[in-house]
XYZ file of C-alpha atoms in Angstrom:
765
model
C 0.000 0.000 0.000
C 1.099 3.512 -0.686
C 2.235 5.155 2.490
C 1.243 8.613 3.580
C 2.955 11.315 1.607
C 4.061 14.623 2.986
C 2.764 16.321 -0.111
C -0.330 14.613 -1.449
C -0.898 16.073 -4.899
C -4.436 17.318 -5.253
C -6.242 17.249 -8.547
C -8.416 20.063 -7.280
C -5.440 22.367 -6.776
C -4.077 24.428 -9.654
C -1.685 22.464 -11.799
C 1.991 23.149 -11.302
C 3.905 24.975 -13.992
C 6.382 22.398 -15.136
C 8.092 24.758 -17.527
C 11.841 24.744 -17.203
C 12.521 28.200 -15.836
C 15.891 29.278 -14.489
C 16.549 30.999 -11.208
C 17.376 30.013 -7.649
C 14.665 28.818 -5.278
C 14.946 30.214 -1.773
C 13.400 28.448 1.174
C 11.251 30.624 3.480
C 13.768 30.127 6.266
C 16.365 31.947 4.205
C 18.504 28.912 3.377
C 19.011 27.679 -0.169
C 19.855 24.021 -0.682
C 21.642 23.542 -3.990
C 23.043 20.459 -5.619
C 25.045 21.206 -8.718
C 27.073 19.148 -11.118
C 29.199 22.063 -12.193
C 32.847 21.092 -12.277
C 34.585 21.971 -9.083
C 31.417 22.702 -7.114
C 31.363 19.410 -5.295
C 34.135 18.886 -2.818
C 34.872 16.891 0.262
C 33.539 13.812 1.947
C 30.648 15.738 3.501
C 29.167 16.570 0.107
C 29.568 12.998 -1.131
C 27.871 11.714 2.027
C 25.038 14.192 1.511
C 24.541 12.947 -2.047
C 24.318 9.380 -0.794
C 21.796 10.346 1.886
C 19.716 12.222 -0.661
C 19.745 9.263 -3.048
C 18.746 6.899 -0.235
C 15.745 9.024 0.710
C 14.711 9.636 -2.910
C 14.738 5.917 -3.696
C 12.796 5.141 -0.508
C 10.251 7.739 -1.658
C 10.071 5.988 -5.022
C 9.543 2.577 -3.425
C 6.681 3.907 -1.269
C 5.227 6.158 -4.036
C 5.881 9.239 -1.913
C 6.337 12.775 -3.153
C 9.944 13.978 -3.293
C 9.044 17.642 -2.708
C 10.634 17.940 0.719
C 13.792 19.392 2.215
C 17.018 17.627 1.252
C 19.625 19.105 3.598
C 21.390 16.659 5.933
C 19.480 17.454 9.146
C 16.089 17.410 7.372
C 16.893 14.083 5.734
C 17.673 12.552 9.123
C 14.401 13.874 10.511
C 12.559 12.652 7.403
C 13.889 9.106 7.743
C 13.096 9.013 11.460
C 9.563 10.192 10.726
C 9.045 7.421 8.170
C 10.763 4.772 10.280
C 8.683 1.774 11.203
C 8.452 2.642 14.894
C 7.257 6.221 14.238
C 4.667 5.131 11.699
C 3.447 2.381 14.023
C 3.210 4.921 16.850
C 1.215 7.284 14.642
C -1.070 4.456 13.546
C -1.575 3.401 17.168
C -2.451 6.992 18.076
C -5.067 7.130 15.318
C -6.522 3.804 16.488
C -6.740 5.018 20.095
C -8.439 8.243 19.005
C -11.045 6.322 17.018
C -11.614 3.689 19.711
C -12.438 6.347 22.292
C -15.969 6.409 20.841
C -16.615 2.987 22.400
C -15.755 4.260 25.891
C -17.101 7.802 25.829
C -20.658 8.564 26.837
C -22.849 6.819 25.847
C -20.529 3.980 26.764
C -20.554 0.649 24.931
C -19.053 -1.185 27.914
C -22.017 -3.416 28.722
C -22.662 -7.087 28.109
C -25.676 -6.508 25.873
C -27.157 -3.614 23.939
C -30.716 -4.863 24.509
C -32.410 -2.205 26.673
C -34.634 -4.879 28.246
C -31.701 -6.701 29.834
C -28.909 -4.128 29.724
C -27.388 -3.183 33.037
C -26.085 0.359 33.409
C -22.884 0.647 31.409
C -19.685 1.811 33.046
C -19.366 5.526 32.422
C -15.789 6.829 32.589
C -15.231 9.745 34.961
C -14.770 13.155 33.429
C -11.198 13.533 32.285
C -10.490 9.825 31.752
C -11.026 9.621 27.993
C -10.176 13.315 27.671
C -6.667 12.664 28.987
C -6.066 10.043 26.293
C -7.560 12.348 23.719
C -5.365 15.339 24.529
C -2.280 13.119 24.259
C -3.475 11.999 20.817
C -4.084 15.604 19.786
C -0.589 16.538 20.955
C 0.896 13.754 18.806
C -1.196 14.885 15.831
C 0.047 18.447 16.359
C 3.619 17.185 16.423
C 2.928 15.180 13.272
C 1.573 18.293 11.560
C 4.577 20.365 12.650
C 7.063 17.819 11.273
C 5.233 17.516 7.967
C 4.946 21.269 7.590
C 8.626 21.821 8.336
C 9.808 19.136 5.934
C 7.900 20.477 2.931
C 8.331 24.196 3.670
C 5.879 27.048 3.922
C 5.372 27.487 0.160
C 4.312 23.881 -0.285
C 2.255 23.924 2.917
C 0.077 26.746 1.587
C -0.730 24.702 -1.528
C -1.596 21.538 0.378
C -5.321 21.383 1.196
C -4.911 18.245 3.304
C -2.398 19.827 5.672
C -4.473 23.010 5.927
C -7.512 20.857 6.740
C -5.361 18.921 9.227
C -4.616 22.195 11.002
C -8.284 23.183 11.096
C -9.422 19.774 12.383
C -6.839 19.779 15.185
C -7.834 23.332 16.146
C -11.548 22.476 16.263
C -10.793 19.342 18.292
C -8.739 21.273 20.834
C -11.424 23.968 21.205
C -14.137 21.318 21.588
C -11.970 19.468 24.124
C -11.564 22.642 26.202
C -15.344 23.183 26.109
C -15.914 19.615 27.316
C -13.591 20.076 30.257
C -15.147 23.440 31.154
C -18.636 21.856 31.103
C -17.445 18.884 33.226
C -18.056 16.517 30.281
C -21.796 17.182 30.385
C -22.160 18.548 26.855
C -24.778 17.011 24.565
C -22.732 17.007 21.363
C -19.043 16.402 20.838
C -18.188 17.839 17.447
C -14.698 16.357 17.549
C -16.147 12.826 17.483
C -17.517 13.516 14.019
C -14.192 14.721 12.597
C -11.927 12.095 14.163
C -11.998 9.881 11.024
C -10.100 12.664 9.257
C -6.972 11.569 11.142
C -7.281 8.165 9.488
C -7.845 9.674 6.039
C -4.939 12.096 6.084
C -2.435 9.426 7.071
C -2.840 7.401 3.865
C -2.009 8.824 0.464
C -3.905 6.050 -1.320
C -6.934 6.643 0.891
C -6.870 10.301 -0.133
C -6.756 9.298 -3.780
C -9.641 6.898 -3.246
C -11.734 9.601 -1.619
C -10.913 11.990 -4.441
C -11.951 9.397 -7.014
C -15.242 8.808 -5.202
C -15.905 12.551 -5.167
C -15.310 12.770 -8.917
C -17.582 9.796 -9.528
C -20.555 11.374 -7.720
C -21.865 13.402 -10.728
C -22.178 10.241 -12.834
C -23.828 8.429 -9.923
C -26.253 11.330 -9.472
C -27.522 10.955 -13.040
C -28.424 7.294 -12.478
C -29.946 8.074 -9.069
C -32.100 10.710 -10.760
C -33.277 8.132 -13.287
C -33.916 5.693 -10.446
C -35.896 8.345 -8.548
C -37.973 9.028 -11.679
C -38.700 5.310 -12.016
C -39.652 5.141 -8.332
C -41.933 8.184 -8.453
C -43.661 7.027 -11.628
C -44.543 3.631 -10.197
C -45.521 5.243 -6.872
C -48.129 7.358 -8.656
C -49.390 4.330 -10.565
C -49.501 2.287 -7.353
C -51.531 4.920 -5.511
C -53.978 4.964 -8.438
C -54.200 1.158 -8.520
C -54.691 0.736 -4.769
C -57.001 3.508 -3.460
C -59.135 3.262 -0.351
C -62.495 1.658 -1.161
C -65.733 1.084 0.685
C -64.975 -2.624 0.970
C -62.573 -3.174 3.916
C -61.492 -6.513 2.444
C -60.049 -4.738 -0.596
C -58.158 -2.126 1.413
C -55.369 -4.336 2.754
C -52.842 -3.240 0.098
C -53.755 0.410 0.617
C -53.697 0.138 4.403
C -50.248 -1.427 4.685
C -48.258 -0.251 1.648
C -49.991 2.597 -0.228
C -51.743 4.599 2.475
C -50.054 7.909 1.585
C -47.199 9.225 -0.519
C -44.322 8.649 1.987
C -45.566 5.111 2.723
C -45.920 4.331 -0.989
C -42.454 5.624 -1.811
C -40.946 3.680 1.082
C -42.717 0.441 0.119
C -41.458 0.563 -3.466
C -37.972 1.673 -2.412
C -37.715 -1.349 -0.135
C -39.077 -3.533 -2.957
C -36.232 -2.178 -5.089
C -33.865 -3.894 -2.658
C -36.069 -7.069 -2.633
C -36.235 -6.888 1.188
C -40.063 -6.974 1.255
C -40.615 -9.175 -1.769
C -43.143 -10.812 -2.156
C -44.839 -9.420 0.977
C -45.663 -6.112 -0.666
C -47.653 -7.711 -3.486
C -49.418 -10.503 -1.616
C -52.563 -8.563 -0.494
C -53.300 -7.435 -4.062
C -52.069 -10.599 -5.784
C -54.282 -12.781 -3.560
C -57.328 -10.964 -4.956
C -56.246 -10.774 -8.589
C -53.193 -12.259 -10.230
C -53.190 -9.451 -12.803
C -51.662 -7.125 -10.194
C -48.356 -8.944 -10.745
C -48.132 -6.924 -13.985
C -47.428 -3.867 -11.797
C -44.917 -5.375 -9.366
C -42.883 -7.595 -11.706
C -41.961 -4.867 -14.248
C -41.078 -2.526 -11.388
C -38.613 -5.058 -9.961
C -37.194 -6.058 -13.347
C -36.583 -2.480 -14.474
C -35.468 -1.119 -11.116
C -33.638 -4.002 -9.442
C -32.173 -5.874 -12.378
C -31.633 -3.032 -14.857
C -31.167 0.325 -13.164
C -29.445 -0.961 -10.018
C -27.000 -3.080 -12.006
C -26.494 -0.187 -14.414
C -25.586 1.960 -11.420
C -23.082 -0.651 -10.293
C -21.504 -0.688 -13.747
C -21.298 3.113 -13.880
C -19.844 3.351 -10.379
C -17.175 0.801 -11.182
C -16.365 2.152 -14.646
C -16.147 5.810 -13.628
C -14.324 5.119 -10.387
C -11.892 2.838 -12.189
C -11.125 5.600 -14.671
C -10.413 8.133 -11.967
C -8.415 5.570 -10.009
C -6.257 5.047 -13.090
C -5.515 8.774 -13.062
C -4.435 8.552 -9.422
C -2.319 5.479 -10.118
C -0.724 7.439 -12.968
C 0.399 10.003 -10.388
C 1.859 7.236 -8.224
C 3.828 5.788 -11.149
C 5.180 9.256 -11.933
C 6.261 9.599 -8.305
C 8.239 6.367 -8.504
C 9.924 7.275 -11.780
C 10.642 10.798 -10.542
C 12.238 9.540 -7.329
C 14.509 7.149 -9.231
C 15.419 9.808 -11.770
C 16.207 12.315 -9.020
C 18.405 9.764 -7.246
C 20.356 9.209 -10.462
C 20.817 12.943 -10.937
C 22.078 13.371 -7.380
C 24.471 10.416 -7.585
C 25.805 11.657 -10.918
C 27.356 14.523 -8.925
C 29.134 12.032 -6.672
C 32.557 12.347 -8.316
C 34.284 15.375 -9.743
C 35.445 13.664 -12.922
C 31.806 12.894 -13.779
C 31.142 16.469 -14.887
C 28.621 15.598 -17.578
C 26.223 13.924 -15.149
C 25.501 11.088 -17.584
C 26.565 8.199 -15.350
C 26.821 7.174 -11.704
C 29.509 5.154 -9.905
C 28.550 1.560 -9.182
C 30.181 1.783 -5.741
C 27.911 4.712 -4.863
C 24.834 2.749 -5.981
C 25.867 -0.253 -3.863
C 26.460 2.051 -0.910
C 22.981 3.513 -1.349
C 21.359 0.071 -1.613
C 22.997 -1.033 1.641
C 21.289 1.828 3.503
C 17.813 1.737 1.989
C 14.973 0.441 4.170
C 13.220 -2.107 1.966
C 12.355 -5.783 1.806
C 15.404 -7.988 1.864
C 14.345 -9.943 -1.226
C 14.201 -6.857 -3.441
C 17.394 -5.396 -1.967
C 19.258 -8.582 -2.919
C 17.703 -8.645 -6.388
C 18.586 -5.002 -7.128
C 22.072 -5.391 -5.656
C 22.635 -8.468 -7.810
C 21.613 -6.540 -10.920
C 23.926 -3.676 -9.934
C 26.965 -5.910 -9.512
C 26.756 -6.847 -13.183
C 28.207 -3.399 -13.953
C 31.108 -3.583 -11.465
C 33.644 -4.270 -14.203
C 32.698 -1.044 -15.975
C 32.586 0.953 -12.747
C 29.739 3.210 -13.884
C 26.068 2.951 -14.868
C 24.225 5.152 -17.311
C 20.686 6.460 -16.835
C 18.963 3.569 -18.621
C 20.903 0.945 -16.670
C 20.218 2.699 -13.374
C 16.488 2.871 -14.104
C 16.367 -0.739 -15.284
C 17.700 -2.219 -12.045
C 14.678 -0.854 -10.173
C 12.292 -2.758 -12.432
C 12.850 -5.558 -9.928
C 10.389 -3.749 -7.642
C 7.531 -4.566 -10.025
C 8.346 -8.255 -10.392
C 6.701 -11.119 -8.517
C 8.617 -12.539 -5.613
C 9.781 -16.103 -6.242
C 10.318 -18.006 -3.032
C 13.051 -20.628 -3.307
C 12.723 -23.509 -0.869
C 15.853 -25.010 0.746
C 17.193 -28.122 -0.911
C 16.183 -31.474 0.574
C 18.740 -33.333 2.731
C 20.811 -36.068 1.098
C 20.790 -39.570 2.612
C 23.278 -42.332 1.811
C 21.021 -45.238 2.744
C 18.893 -46.574 -0.114
C 16.037 -47.287 2.292
C 16.063 -43.733 3.606
C 16.204 -42.374 0.062
C 13.132 -44.375 -0.943
C 11.328 -43.304 2.233
C 12.234 -39.690 1.415
C 10.828 -40.011 -2.106
C 7.598 -41.522 -0.820
C 7.048 -38.967 1.948
C 7.735 -36.002 -0.340
C 5.525 -37.292 -3.149
C 2.383 -35.374 -4.071
C 0.213 -38.455 -3.444
C 1.395 -38.629 0.159
C -0.047 -35.143 0.691
C -3.277 -36.222 -1.015
C -3.508 -39.213 1.319
C -3.036 -36.879 4.299
C -5.903 -34.733 3.015
C -8.103 -37.820 2.723
C -7.300 -38.762 6.322
C -8.158 -35.227 7.458
C -11.447 -35.464 5.547
C -12.223 -38.782 7.227
C -11.615 -37.160 10.624
C -14.024 -34.344 9.791
C -16.625 -36.842 8.577
C -16.365 -38.754 11.870
C -16.898 -35.553 13.845
C -19.875 -34.623 11.656
C -21.407 -38.077 12.127
C -21.096 -37.913 15.901
C -22.594 -34.410 15.942
C -25.591 -35.592 13.932
C -26.154 -38.605 16.187
C -25.859 -36.490 19.353
C -27.727 -33.425 18.123
C -30.770 -34.160 20.334
C -28.757 -35.154 23.418
C -27.705 -32.859 26.219
C -24.041 -32.607 27.166
C -24.662 -34.881 30.198
C -26.127 -37.603 27.953
C -23.314 -37.633 25.424
C -20.589 -40.250 25.603
C -17.491 -38.384 24.445
C -15.138 -41.267 25.295
C -15.305 -42.908 21.860
C -14.994 -39.588 20.054
C -11.871 -38.845 22.023
C -10.361 -42.259 21.144
C -11.070 -41.645 17.434
C -9.508 -38.185 17.592
C -6.432 -39.577 19.322
C -5.853 -42.071 16.499
C -6.081 -39.318 13.890
C -3.814 -37.006 15.882
C -1.178 -39.745 16.118
C -1.269 -39.988 12.311
C -0.984 -36.200 11.981
C 2.094 -36.282 14.204
C 3.553 -39.128 12.126
C 2.887 -37.190 8.913
C 4.591 -34.067 10.283
C 7.679 -36.041 11.402
C 7.959 -37.764 8.029
C 7.776 -34.450 6.172
C 10.463 -32.985 8.411
C 12.600 -36.066 7.665
C 12.097 -35.575 3.919
C 12.481 -31.781 3.744
C 14.555 -30.900 6.850
C 13.399 -28.347 9.416
C 14.152 -25.351 7.212
C 12.506 -26.925 4.195
C 9.418 -27.889 6.182
C 8.999 -24.400 7.638
C 9.541 -22.740 4.254
C 5.992 -23.800 3.274
C 3.251 -21.674 4.824
C 0.758 -24.550 4.764
C 3.234 -26.734 6.677
C 3.548 -24.054 9.370
C -0.238 -23.938 9.665
C -0.533 -27.727 9.698
C 2.335 -28.286 12.111
C 1.159 -25.645 14.584
C -2.317 -27.178 14.829
C -0.886 -30.689 15.112
C 1.330 -29.673 18.046
C -1.584 -27.832 19.652
C -3.848 -30.879 19.304
C -1.167 -33.097 20.815
C -0.691 -30.708 23.748
C -4.444 -30.728 24.408
C -4.502 -34.524 24.588
C -2.174 -34.499 27.589
C -4.537 -32.756 30.062
C -7.474 -34.763 28.678
C -5.789 -38.049 29.584
C -4.442 -36.701 32.859
C -7.867 -35.556 34.040
C -10.025 -38.230 32.352
C -7.906 -41.365 32.420
C -8.509 -44.516 30.455
C -10.402 -46.751 30.893
C -13.195 -44.168 30.921
C -15.556 -45.248 33.703
C -17.790 -43.535 36.229
C -17.072 -40.027 34.980
C -19.843 -37.607 34.158
C -19.091 -36.080 30.701
C -20.287 -32.665 31.864
C -18.542 -32.791 35.234
C -16.301 -29.839 36.010
C -12.654 -30.359 36.720
C -10.963 -27.404 35.064
C -13.038 -27.949 31.929
C -15.618 -30.620 31.305
C -14.721 -33.431 28.934
C -17.343 -32.151 26.518
C -15.769 -28.670 26.456
C -12.289 -30.054 25.830
C -13.462 -32.466 23.127
C -15.453 -29.666 21.522
C -12.349 -27.476 21.360
C -10.306 -30.326 19.872
C -12.998 -30.916 17.266
C -12.986 -27.235 16.328
C -9.227 -27.341 15.773
C -9.514 -30.509 13.679
C -12.171 -28.922 11.487
C -10.058 -25.787 11.173
C -7.028 -27.915 10.256
C -8.940 -29.240 7.255
C -8.194 -25.902 5.582
C -4.816 -27.437 4.763
C -6.355 -28.659 1.502
C -6.503 -25.081 0.153
C -2.879 -24.884 -1.140
C -3.315 -28.213 -2.938
C -6.195 -26.994 -5.120
C -5.105 -24.279 -7.522
C -8.349 -22.319 -7.757
C -8.864 -22.414 -3.984
C -5.262 -21.321 -3.460
C -5.781 -18.351 -5.784
C -9.011 -17.366 -4.038
C -7.392 -17.597 -0.605
C -4.333 -15.614 -1.683
C -6.616 -13.001 -3.266
C -8.381 -12.546 0.070
C -5.041 -12.176 1.841
C -3.901 -9.624 -0.721
C -7.123 -7.674 -0.232
C -6.412 -7.443 3.473
C -2.813 -6.467 2.815
C -2.991 -4.203 -0.227
C -6.522 -2.821 -0.441
C -6.810 -1.580 3.110
C -7.365 1.946 1.842
C -10.769 1.011 0.441
C -11.786 -0.666 3.668
C -10.471 2.395 5.485
C -12.913 4.636 3.624
C -15.714 2.277 4.643
C -14.578 2.529 8.281
C -14.724 6.319 7.985
C -18.249 6.195 6.533
C -19.401 3.809 9.279
C -17.888 6.057 11.932
C -19.525 9.238 10.648
C -22.963 7.666 10.197
C -22.758 6.015 13.631
C -21.997 9.352 15.294
C -24.843 11.017 13.399
C -27.143 8.140 14.345
C -26.356 8.560 18.046
C -26.971 12.297 17.812
C -30.331 11.788 16.091
C -31.754 8.609 17.635
C -30.114 7.886 20.998
C -32.803 6.598 23.382
C -35.531 7.063 20.754
C -36.849 3.499 21.007
C -37.757 2.238 24.470
C -39.107 -1.218 25.271
C -42.511 -1.591 26.978
C -42.491 -0.801 30.680
C -42.647 -3.578 33.282
C -46.020 -5.067 34.070
C -45.843 -3.470 37.482
C -46.512 -0.108 35.839
C -50.265 0.585 35.659
C -51.460 0.155 32.111
C -53.397 3.412 31.872
C -50.874 5.742 33.373
C -49.654 8.638 31.324
C -46.085 7.340 31.408
C -47.178 4.022 29.950
C -49.128 5.733 27.215
C -46.095 7.826 26.250
C -43.876 4.781 26.055
C -46.255 2.557 24.113
C -47.997 5.083 21.893
C -45.815 4.046 18.950
C -45.526 0.399 19.963
C -46.541 -2.166 17.337
C -46.768 -5.954 17.457
C -47.680 -6.406 13.790
C -45.903 -9.210 12.008
C -42.529 -8.108 10.641
C -42.182 -5.024 12.807
C -39.161 -4.107 14.910
C -40.957 -5.096 18.116
C -42.415 -8.371 16.851
C -39.031 -9.484 15.448
C -37.312 -8.653 18.734
C -34.766 -6.270 17.232
C -34.318 -4.411 20.535
C -30.517 -4.894 20.648
C -30.248 -3.019 17.348
C -30.356 0.623 18.338
C -28.386 3.865 18.471
C -28.002 3.935 22.250
C -24.215 3.537 22.055
C -21.475 3.477 19.438
C -21.024 -0.307 19.211
C -24.777 -0.887 18.857
C -24.920 1.798 16.152
C -22.174 0.069 14.159
C -24.054 -3.254 14.253
C -27.340 -1.617 13.272
C -25.664 0.077 10.296
C -24.190 -3.274 9.277
C -27.641 -4.878 9.450
C -29.060 -2.141 7.230
C -26.171 -2.518 4.777
C -26.956 -6.232 4.434
C -30.489 -5.103 3.319
C -32.410 -8.029 4.815
C -35.363 -6.585 6.814
C -33.861 -3.103 6.757
C -37.391 -1.729 6.375
C -38.133 -2.863 9.937
C -35.517 -0.463 11.322
C -36.650 2.388 9.093
C -40.292 1.828 10.040
C -39.514 1.693 13.769
C -37.517 4.910 13.850
C -40.169 6.581 11.698
C -42.859 5.665 14.249
C -40.790 6.606 17.303
C -39.305 9.821 15.880
C -40.419 11.419 12.620
C -40.936 10.652 8.932
C -37.747 12.586 8.183
C -35.692 9.814 9.785
C -36.145 7.861 6.546
C -33.679 10.221 4.882
C -30.923 8.976 7.199
C -31.545 5.301 6.383
C -31.919 5.904 2.648
C -28.651 7.880 2.596
C -26.894 5.049 4.423
C -28.343 2.486 2.006
C -27.141 4.487 -1.007
C -23.694 5.058 0.508
C -22.979 1.579 1.825
C -24.968 -0.970 -0.123
C -25.361 0.732 -3.486
C -22.055 2.496 -3.898
C -19.381 1.159 -1.590
C -20.223 -2.550 -1.440
C -20.592 -2.745 -5.217
C -17.330 -0.909 -5.651
C -15.551 -3.206 -3.232
C -16.905 -6.273 -5.022
C -15.694 -4.861 -8.340
C -12.213 -4.326 -6.902
C -12.166 -7.889 -5.582
C -12.949 -9.085 -9.096
C -10.205 -6.852 -10.505
C -7.702 -8.247 -8.037
C -8.689 -11.864 -8.663
C -8.713 -11.436 -12.457
C -5.252 -9.903 -12.300
C -3.884 -12.882 -10.371
C -5.780 -15.455 -12.435
C -4.493 -14.056 -15.725
C -0.948 -14.235 -14.439
C -1.147 -17.711 -12.930
C -3.407 -19.725 -15.266
C -0.368 -21.458 -16.759
C 1.251 -22.195 -13.375
C 1.093 -25.435 -11.448
C -0.119 -25.737 -7.875
C 3.504 -25.722 -6.687
C 4.269 -22.550 -8.647
C 1.253 -20.803 -7.136
C 2.619 -21.603 -3.682
C 6.123 -20.389 -4.578
C 5.156 -17.128 -6.293
C 4.094 -14.223 -4.156
C 2.264 -12.043 -6.624
C 2.701 -8.322 -6.138
C -0.889 -7.075 -6.265
C -0.802 -3.504 -5.047
C -3.286 -1.153 -6.656
C -0.474 0.473 -8.623
C 0.612 -2.848 -10.137
C -2.935 -4.033 -10.873
C -3.416 -1.027 -13.158
C 0.231 -0.703 -14.247
C -0.350 -2.105 -17.722
C -2.967 0.557 -18.403
C -1.074 3.654 -17.259
C 1.251 5.755 -19.365
C 4.898 5.995 -18.417
C 6.145 9.590 -17.962
C 8.482 10.960 -20.604
C 12.035 12.033 -19.919
C 11.123 15.670 -20.615
C 8.310 15.593 -18.059
C 10.592 14.119 -15.397
C 13.320 16.682 -16.037
C 10.886 19.591 -15.919
C 9.484 18.380 -12.602
C 12.974 17.981 -11.198
C 13.847 21.536 -12.222
C 10.821 22.766 -10.286
C 11.711 20.934 -7.071
C 11.227 23.479 -4.252
C 14.330 22.420 -2.283
C 16.612 20.422 -4.590
C 18.239 22.768 -7.102
C 20.132 20.965 -9.834
C 22.360 22.770 -12.292
C 22.070 21.224 -15.728
C 24.808 21.464 -18.246
C 23.958 23.957 -20.960
C 20.878 25.369 -19.137
């Protein structure tokens, strides 16, 4: 994933003038940092060391797709590298996580066993100043983060950066709101800073900023389809109200009474039908009287659900993909620009290299030894560099070519198998390392799972006290002994290093050892022969609990078959890559959840209350106020028992939003909050449905398909073993790399000439 950049280029900002103008650039502090290749201008070890440091940082920027528009003097470079060190970035990420997690502890607190108001005990409310103390520490770290970023890019660049200006405003608002909270003894109704906390997550990821920018640019195209969808909805609403008016016959008014009573109800009924959540309920009253009414409902669903909604998905994906390509183009330019700048700096490394057309190989090797990057790629690039040691220098094309290794898939080489002199051991090694031996192990694991499933079916109606777990434990022990034998044989055939070089062997071996360790306390506590012991009796754990845990691990261990089936291996690796490389898209979803949850608490906290206890007199005014909106109709919030789904605290709000995003029965929540609050509450739920289910989920699914297609196209000719060995690089930049345009040499040189802190003197200019 692309790391946070000090200078996130904004498409909304005026485009830079990349014309090649002459003249010195002066930093606002009064210092000018110049790097020149003019003969005689570079002298001494200090200048050579500075060139190496600059090249190291520029190449690290290129690897991480960061902007190179930052200070390049020695002290600033040291600060820059410390800022982007792993420990500092982890500390900043931890600070952001703490700031976001405060919402679960702050009032209204989520620290209760259940969110159901009928059974919920009073949640622990932190004393005033508890969460605020954590928060002010986080705000101090964010302020320090802002100060470092601002210093490193300079005042001129800071003024052009909308994200850093917004960062300043958000921190200022948060501090002011924090002071107000303390002055009011934490008794304020609204905390504005809770709503803007997700900004800290957004600003820390350059790719997340690009994603948000792409979504913003996609909104006009989405609006056109939403307008068409709204026209379709309104048209059928009018027709529905004409088809189902109130009549004198009460038996014919069921459709009108429930679904078409007035305009808001009619619109809501058809909107929910668009999501299929109330299908076929909405048409049953009319369809039971006359089957011809299906002519109204079926075309509505076909046109709306299967045509317009899928058309919206296609437009969202197509338009967003186009804008994402533009953002990826910027990232590719950043990488090429960083590499080109590093070459230009290193070309000044020696006095005799006055033309600046080549760099010393020794300087490149020195730079590679200092760069913070994955060991595999360091070794690959270093190996490519050593090919030019005999010449002593590398030209621009050669220097650029060695960094193509960053875009290649990582091939994992397994250690060679041990050599045995004995013929018997050699044959045993061949057998135990054969593919069919692994297949046989998978069959044994399947048989174990089948045994567990059979026992579960036979004992499904028995209580834990009635179950005889003795025989199940004996069966499991036999299988575990085989698993241990299989692991030992593989270690014999591959050696320890070879065995652990396979990820599936690590998974398999860990569970085998864990299962074996669990057998020891089982046979210490419940000795064989198994007599006169109650299966549910409590020692430390009952036999049933221990056997149940063992069975869970055995079932989980069956996932070992995934690497042995090519398509399953690709699907599993795609999911892992999504977690690793597409976190920015999930991060935007987290931000949307957070904002809507905070808004939901502000609007609906305590809106829905369960019926009072029976001890309260039925006709009291209090009872009437509580139950005036209560409904026990089939399919309502109350009848379905959805009481735990509410906006009474942050955790409950997150779960309720997830339930609405899934669509199933989302109309029950919308109907309940409409009855307990106001008709305008529907706007909140419809906005969340459009944001989460229509736009973001469809977009995320499309990106999953893009990721899987990319890997499938590159691995369809590979064997199962090759799929295990190759670690495909599937960052967003590489997924779209084939479709982006490489920057020209002229564009790179013009951008380098306009660097705000790195002034290069070019021969003849």
